PDB file of C-alpha atoms in Angstrom:
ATOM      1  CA  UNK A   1       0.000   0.000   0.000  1.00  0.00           C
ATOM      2  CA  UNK A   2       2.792   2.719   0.715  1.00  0.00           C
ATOM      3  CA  UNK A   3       4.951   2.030  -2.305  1.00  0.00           C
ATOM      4  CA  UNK A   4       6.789   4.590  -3.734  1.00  0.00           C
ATOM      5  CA  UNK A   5       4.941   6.019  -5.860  1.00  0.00           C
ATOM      6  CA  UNK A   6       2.170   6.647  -2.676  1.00  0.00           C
ATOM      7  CA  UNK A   7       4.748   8.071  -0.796  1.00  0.00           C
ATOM      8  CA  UNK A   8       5.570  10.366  -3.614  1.00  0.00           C
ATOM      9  CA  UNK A   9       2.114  11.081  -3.865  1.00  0.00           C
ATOM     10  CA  UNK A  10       1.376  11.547  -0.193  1.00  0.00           C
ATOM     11  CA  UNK A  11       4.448  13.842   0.013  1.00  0.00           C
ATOM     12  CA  UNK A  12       2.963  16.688  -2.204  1.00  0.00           C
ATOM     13  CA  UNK A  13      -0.336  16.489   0.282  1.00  0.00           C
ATOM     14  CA  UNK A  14       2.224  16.920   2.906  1.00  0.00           C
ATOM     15  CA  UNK A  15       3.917  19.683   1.306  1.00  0.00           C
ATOM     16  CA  UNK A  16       1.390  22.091   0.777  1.00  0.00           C
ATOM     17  CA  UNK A  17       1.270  23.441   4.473  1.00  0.00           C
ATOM     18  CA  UNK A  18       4.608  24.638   4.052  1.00  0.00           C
ATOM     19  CA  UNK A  19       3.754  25.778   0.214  1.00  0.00           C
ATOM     20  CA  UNK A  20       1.350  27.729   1.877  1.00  0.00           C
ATOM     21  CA  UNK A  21       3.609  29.267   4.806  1.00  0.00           C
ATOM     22  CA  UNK A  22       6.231  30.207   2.311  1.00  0.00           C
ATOM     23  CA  UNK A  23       3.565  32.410   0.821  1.00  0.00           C
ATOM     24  CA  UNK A  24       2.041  33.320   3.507  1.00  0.00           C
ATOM     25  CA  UNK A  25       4.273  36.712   3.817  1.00  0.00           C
ATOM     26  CA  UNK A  26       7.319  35.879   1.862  1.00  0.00           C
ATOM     27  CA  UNK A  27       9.727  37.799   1.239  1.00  0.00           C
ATOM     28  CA  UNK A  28      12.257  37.102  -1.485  1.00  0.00           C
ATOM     29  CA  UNK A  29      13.236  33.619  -0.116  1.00  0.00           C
ATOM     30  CA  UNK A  30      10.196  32.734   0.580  1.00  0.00           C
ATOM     31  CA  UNK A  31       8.905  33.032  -2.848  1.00  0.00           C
ATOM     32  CA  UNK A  32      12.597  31.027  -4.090  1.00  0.00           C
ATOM     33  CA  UNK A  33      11.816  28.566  -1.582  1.00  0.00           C
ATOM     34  CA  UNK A  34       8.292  27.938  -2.220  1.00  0.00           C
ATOM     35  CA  UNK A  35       9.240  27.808  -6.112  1.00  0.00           C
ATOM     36  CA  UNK A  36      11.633  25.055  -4.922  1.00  0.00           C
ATOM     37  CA  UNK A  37       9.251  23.353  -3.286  1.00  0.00           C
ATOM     38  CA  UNK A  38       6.695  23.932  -5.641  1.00  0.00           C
ATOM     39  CA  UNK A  39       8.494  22.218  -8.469  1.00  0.00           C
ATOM     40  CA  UNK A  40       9.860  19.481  -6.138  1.00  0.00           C
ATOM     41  CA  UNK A  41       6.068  18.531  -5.857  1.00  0.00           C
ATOM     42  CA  UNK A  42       5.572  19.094  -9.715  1.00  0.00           C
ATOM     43  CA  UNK A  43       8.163  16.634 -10.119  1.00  0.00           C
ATOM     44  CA  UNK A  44       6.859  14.172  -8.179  1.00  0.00           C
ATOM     45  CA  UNK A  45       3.436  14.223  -9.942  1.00  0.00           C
ATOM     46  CA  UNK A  46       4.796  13.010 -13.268  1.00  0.00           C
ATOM     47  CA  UNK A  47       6.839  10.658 -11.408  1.00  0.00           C
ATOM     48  CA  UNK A  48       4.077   8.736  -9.229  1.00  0.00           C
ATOM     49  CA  UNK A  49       1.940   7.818 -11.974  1.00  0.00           C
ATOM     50  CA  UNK A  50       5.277   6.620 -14.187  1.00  0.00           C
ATOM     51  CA  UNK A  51       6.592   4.774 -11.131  1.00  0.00           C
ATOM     52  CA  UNK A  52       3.684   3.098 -10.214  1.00  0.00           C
ATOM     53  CA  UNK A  53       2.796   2.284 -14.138  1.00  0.00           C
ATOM     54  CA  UNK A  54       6.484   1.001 -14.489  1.00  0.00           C
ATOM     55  CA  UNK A  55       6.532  -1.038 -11.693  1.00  0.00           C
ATOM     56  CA  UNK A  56       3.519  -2.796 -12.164  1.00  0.00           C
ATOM     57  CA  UNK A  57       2.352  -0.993  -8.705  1.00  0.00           C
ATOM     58  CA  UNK A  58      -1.074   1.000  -9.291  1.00  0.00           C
ATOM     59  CA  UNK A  59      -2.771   1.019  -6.428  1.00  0.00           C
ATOM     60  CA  UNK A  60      -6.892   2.607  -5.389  1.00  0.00           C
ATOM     61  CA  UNK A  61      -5.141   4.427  -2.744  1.00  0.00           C
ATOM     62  CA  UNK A  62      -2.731   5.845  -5.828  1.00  0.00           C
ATOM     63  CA  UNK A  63      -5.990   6.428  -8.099  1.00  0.00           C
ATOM     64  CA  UNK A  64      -7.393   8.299  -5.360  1.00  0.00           C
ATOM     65  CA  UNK A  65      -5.052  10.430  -3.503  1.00  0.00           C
ATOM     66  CA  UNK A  66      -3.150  11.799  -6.900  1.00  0.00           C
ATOM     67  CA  UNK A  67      -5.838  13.818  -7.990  1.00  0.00           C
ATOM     68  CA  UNK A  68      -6.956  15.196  -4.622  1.00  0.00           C
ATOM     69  CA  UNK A  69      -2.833  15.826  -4.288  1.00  0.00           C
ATOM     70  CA  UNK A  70      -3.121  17.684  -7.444  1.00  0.00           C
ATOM     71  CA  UNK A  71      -6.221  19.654  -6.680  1.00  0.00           C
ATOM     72  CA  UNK A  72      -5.056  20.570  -2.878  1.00  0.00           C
ATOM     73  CA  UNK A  73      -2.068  22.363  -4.148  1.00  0.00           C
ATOM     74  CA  UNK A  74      -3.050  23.868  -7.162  1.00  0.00           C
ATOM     75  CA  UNK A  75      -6.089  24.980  -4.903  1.00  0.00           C
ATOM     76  CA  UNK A  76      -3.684  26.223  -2.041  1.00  0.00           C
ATOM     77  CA  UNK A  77      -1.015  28.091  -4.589  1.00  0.00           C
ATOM     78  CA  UNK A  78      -3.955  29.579  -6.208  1.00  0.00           C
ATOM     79  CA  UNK A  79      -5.458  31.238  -3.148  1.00  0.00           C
ATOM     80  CA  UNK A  80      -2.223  32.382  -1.896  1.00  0.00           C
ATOM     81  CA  UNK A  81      -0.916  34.318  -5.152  1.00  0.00           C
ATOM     82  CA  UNK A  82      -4.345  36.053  -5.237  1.00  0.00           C
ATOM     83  CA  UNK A  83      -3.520  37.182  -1.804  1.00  0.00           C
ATOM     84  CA  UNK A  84      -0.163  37.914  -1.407  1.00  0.00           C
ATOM     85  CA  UNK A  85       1.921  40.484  -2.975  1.00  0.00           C
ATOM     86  CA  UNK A  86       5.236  40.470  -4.969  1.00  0.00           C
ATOM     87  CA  UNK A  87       8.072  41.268  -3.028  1.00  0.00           C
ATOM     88  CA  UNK A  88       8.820  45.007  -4.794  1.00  0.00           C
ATOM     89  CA  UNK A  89       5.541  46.403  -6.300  1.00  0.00           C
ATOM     90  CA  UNK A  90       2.864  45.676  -3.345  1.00  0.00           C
ATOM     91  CA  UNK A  91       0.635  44.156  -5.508  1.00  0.00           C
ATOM     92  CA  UNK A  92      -1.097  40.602  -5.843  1.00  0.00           C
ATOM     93  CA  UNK A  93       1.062  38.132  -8.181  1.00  0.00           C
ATOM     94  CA  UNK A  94      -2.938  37.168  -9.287  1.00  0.00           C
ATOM     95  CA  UNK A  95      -4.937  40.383  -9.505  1.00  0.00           C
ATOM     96  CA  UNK A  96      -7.348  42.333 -11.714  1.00  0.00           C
ATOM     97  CA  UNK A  97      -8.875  40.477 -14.453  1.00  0.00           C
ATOM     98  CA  UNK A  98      -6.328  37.484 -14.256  1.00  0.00           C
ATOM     99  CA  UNK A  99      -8.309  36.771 -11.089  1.00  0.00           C
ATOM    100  CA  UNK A 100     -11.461  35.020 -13.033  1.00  0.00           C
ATOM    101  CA  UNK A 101      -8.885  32.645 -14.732  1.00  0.00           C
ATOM    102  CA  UNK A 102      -7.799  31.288 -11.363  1.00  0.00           C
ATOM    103  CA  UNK A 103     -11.588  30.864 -10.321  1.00  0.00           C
ATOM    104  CA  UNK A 104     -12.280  28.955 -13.283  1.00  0.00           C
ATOM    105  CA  UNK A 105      -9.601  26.858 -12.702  1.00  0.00           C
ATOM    106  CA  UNK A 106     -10.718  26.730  -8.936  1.00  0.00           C
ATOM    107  CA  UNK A 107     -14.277  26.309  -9.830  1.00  0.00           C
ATOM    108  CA  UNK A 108     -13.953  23.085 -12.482  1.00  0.00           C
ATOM    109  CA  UNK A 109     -11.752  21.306  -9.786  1.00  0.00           C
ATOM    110  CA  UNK A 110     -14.806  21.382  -7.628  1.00  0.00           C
ATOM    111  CA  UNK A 111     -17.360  20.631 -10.137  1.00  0.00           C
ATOM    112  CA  UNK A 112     -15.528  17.768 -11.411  1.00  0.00           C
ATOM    113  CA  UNK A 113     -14.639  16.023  -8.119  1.00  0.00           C
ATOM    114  CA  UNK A 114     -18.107  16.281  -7.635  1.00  0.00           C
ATOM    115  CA  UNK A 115     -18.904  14.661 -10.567  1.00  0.00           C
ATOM    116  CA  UNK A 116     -16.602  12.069 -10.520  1.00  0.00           C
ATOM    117  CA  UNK A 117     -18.000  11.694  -6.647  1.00  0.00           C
ATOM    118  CA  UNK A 118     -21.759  11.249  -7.921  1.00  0.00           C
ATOM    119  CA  UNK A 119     -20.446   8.909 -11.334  1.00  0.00           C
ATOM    120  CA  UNK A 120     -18.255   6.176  -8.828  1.00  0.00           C
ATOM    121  CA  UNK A 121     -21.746   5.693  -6.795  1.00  0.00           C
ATOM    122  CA  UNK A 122     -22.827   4.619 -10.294  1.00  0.00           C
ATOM    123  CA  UNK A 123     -19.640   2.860 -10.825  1.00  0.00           C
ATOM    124  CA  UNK A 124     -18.751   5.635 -13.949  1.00  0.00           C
ATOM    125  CA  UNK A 125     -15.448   6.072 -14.010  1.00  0.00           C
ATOM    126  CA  UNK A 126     -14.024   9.020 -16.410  1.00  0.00           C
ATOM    127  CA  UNK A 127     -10.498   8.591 -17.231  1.00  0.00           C
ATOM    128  CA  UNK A 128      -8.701  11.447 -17.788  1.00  0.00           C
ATOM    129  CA  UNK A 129      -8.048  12.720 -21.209  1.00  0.00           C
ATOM    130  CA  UNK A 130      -5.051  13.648 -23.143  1.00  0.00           C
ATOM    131  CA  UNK A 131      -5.796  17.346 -22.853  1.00  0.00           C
ATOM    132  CA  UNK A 132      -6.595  17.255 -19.169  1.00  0.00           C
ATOM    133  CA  UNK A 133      -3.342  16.122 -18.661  1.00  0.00           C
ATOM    134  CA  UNK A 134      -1.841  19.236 -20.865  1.00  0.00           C
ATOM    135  CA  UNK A 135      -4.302  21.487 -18.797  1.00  0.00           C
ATOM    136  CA  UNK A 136      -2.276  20.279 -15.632  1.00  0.00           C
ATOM    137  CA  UNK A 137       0.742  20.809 -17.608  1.00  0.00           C
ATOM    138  CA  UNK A 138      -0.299  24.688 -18.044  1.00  0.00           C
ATOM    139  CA  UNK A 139      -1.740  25.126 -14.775  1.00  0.00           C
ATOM    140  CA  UNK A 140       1.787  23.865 -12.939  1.00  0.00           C
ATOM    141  CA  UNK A 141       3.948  25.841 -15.550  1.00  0.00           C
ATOM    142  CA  UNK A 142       1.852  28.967 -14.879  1.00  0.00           C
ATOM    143  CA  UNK A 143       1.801  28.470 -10.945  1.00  0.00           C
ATOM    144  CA  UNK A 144       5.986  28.068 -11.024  1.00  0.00           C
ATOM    145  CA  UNK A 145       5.632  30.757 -13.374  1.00  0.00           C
ATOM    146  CA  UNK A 146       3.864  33.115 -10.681  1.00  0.00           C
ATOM    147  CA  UNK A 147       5.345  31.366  -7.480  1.00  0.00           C
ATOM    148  CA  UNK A 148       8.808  32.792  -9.358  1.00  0.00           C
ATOM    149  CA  UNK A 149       7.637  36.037 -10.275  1.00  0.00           C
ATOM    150  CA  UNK A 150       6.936  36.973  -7.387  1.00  0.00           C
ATOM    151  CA  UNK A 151      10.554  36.742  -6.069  1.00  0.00           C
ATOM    152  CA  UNK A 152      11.359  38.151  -9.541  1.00  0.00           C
ATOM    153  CA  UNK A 153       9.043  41.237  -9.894  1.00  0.00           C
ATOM    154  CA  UNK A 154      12.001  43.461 -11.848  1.00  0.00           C
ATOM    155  CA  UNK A 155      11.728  40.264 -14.594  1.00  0.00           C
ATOM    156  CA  UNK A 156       8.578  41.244 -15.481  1.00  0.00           C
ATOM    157  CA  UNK A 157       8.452  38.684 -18.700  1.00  0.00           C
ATOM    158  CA  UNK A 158       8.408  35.877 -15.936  1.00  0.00           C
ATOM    159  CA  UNK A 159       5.073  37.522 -14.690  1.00  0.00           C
ATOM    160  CA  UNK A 160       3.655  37.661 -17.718  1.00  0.00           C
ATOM    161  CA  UNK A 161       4.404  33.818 -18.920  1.00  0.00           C
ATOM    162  CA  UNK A 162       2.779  32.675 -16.016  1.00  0.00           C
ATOM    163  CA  UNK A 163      -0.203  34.864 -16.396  1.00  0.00           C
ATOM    164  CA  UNK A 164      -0.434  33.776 -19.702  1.00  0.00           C
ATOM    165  CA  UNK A 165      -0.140  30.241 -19.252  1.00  0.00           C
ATOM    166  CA  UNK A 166      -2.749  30.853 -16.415  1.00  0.00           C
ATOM    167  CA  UNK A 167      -4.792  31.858 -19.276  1.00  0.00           C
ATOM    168  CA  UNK A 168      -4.428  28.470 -20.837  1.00  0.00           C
ATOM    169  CA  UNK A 169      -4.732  26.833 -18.791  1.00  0.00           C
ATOM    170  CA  UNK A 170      -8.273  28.407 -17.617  1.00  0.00           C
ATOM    171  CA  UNK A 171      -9.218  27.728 -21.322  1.00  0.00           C
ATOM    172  CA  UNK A 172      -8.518  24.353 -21.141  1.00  0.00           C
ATOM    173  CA  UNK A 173     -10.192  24.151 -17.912  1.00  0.00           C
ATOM    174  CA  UNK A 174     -13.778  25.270 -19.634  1.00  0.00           C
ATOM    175  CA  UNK A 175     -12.766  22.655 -22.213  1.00  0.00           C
ATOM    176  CA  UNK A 176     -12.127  19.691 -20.142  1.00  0.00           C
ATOM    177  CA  UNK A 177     -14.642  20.429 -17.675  1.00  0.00           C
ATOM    178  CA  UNK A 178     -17.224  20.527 -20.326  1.00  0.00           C
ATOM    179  CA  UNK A 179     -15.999  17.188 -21.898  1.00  0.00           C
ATOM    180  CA  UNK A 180     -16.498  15.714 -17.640  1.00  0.00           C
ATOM    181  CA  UNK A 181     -19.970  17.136 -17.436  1.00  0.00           C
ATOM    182  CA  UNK A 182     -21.057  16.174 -21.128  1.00  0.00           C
ATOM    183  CA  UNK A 183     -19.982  12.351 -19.713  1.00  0.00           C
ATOM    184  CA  UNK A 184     -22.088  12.834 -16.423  1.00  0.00           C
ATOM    185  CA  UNK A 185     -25.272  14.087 -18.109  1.00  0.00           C
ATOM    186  CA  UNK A 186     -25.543  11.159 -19.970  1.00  0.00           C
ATOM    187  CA  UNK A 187     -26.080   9.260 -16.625  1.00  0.00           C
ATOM    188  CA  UNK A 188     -28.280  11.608 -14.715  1.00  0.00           C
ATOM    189  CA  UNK A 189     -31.803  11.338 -14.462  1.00  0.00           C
TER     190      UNK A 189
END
């Protein structure tokens, strides 16, 4: 039960607290730190579904935790760069319009654990696609992206490549999240 791959799995859960206090008022370590950390975790989320393929070790405690590990720290990272401001500057690393990309990405993890909730009391399962795998691609380039930016505010290009892969990935989020619920309706009364 806690091969590898779990453990990997298990350790970005366990990692988001301190995500989460390295952004709570960072300062320019802090944000290096947490961008560390942050793509220490990254890292580990290709590697416990290759691992665990590999070695012939999925497990329902893998198939369950990884996504909720996803969601959890995209959720926390999310929530912190709308709140916290770059280190020169004083402003959010997430603010003004760029805000309503990080709720859709918010909102569609919600509605589709949900979903997925209600479908495996039907015994649906939805695998995930191709492009939901390139949306988490976007969303964990853009959050780097953001987490780094914000210890980088005078590299202002570093800003805007996450913000603009937050824009992806928000558009892949609609897209996605629409293919999910067009899979549920088909097995709702």
């Amino acid at each position: 039960m806690l091969s590898l791959p779990n453990i990997l799995t298990l350790s970005r859960i366990f990692a988001v607290p301190i995500l989460v206090a390295l952004l709570w008022q960072p300062g320019w370590a802090g944000y290096v730190l947490a961008f560390l950390l942050y793509s220490i975790a990254g890292i580990t989320d290709y590697f416990d579904g290759y691992l665990a393929r590999a070695q012939g070790t999925v497990s329902k405690l893998g198939i369950f935790l990884d996504p909720i590990a996803d969601k959890i720290m995209v959720a926390a990272v999310v929530v912190m760069l709308v709140s916290t401001e770059q280190v020169i500057g004083g402003h959010p690393v997430i603010a003004g319009w760029h805000v309503i990309a990080a709720l859709i990405i918010l909102l569609r993890e919600i509605a589709v654990s949900g979903l997925r909730e209600f479908l495996a009391q039907l015994s649906v399962s939805i695998p995930v696609s191709r492009l939901a795998k390139w949306k988490t691609t976007f969303q964990m380039v853009s959050l780097g992206a953001l987490i780094l930016a914000g210890a980088l505010p005078n590299w202002a290009w570093v800003h805007e490549v996450g913000l603009g892969f937050l824009w992806l990935a928000a558009a892949l989020t609609l897209l996605t999240g629409w293919d999910y619920l067009r899979v549920g309706l088909r097995h709702m009364d």
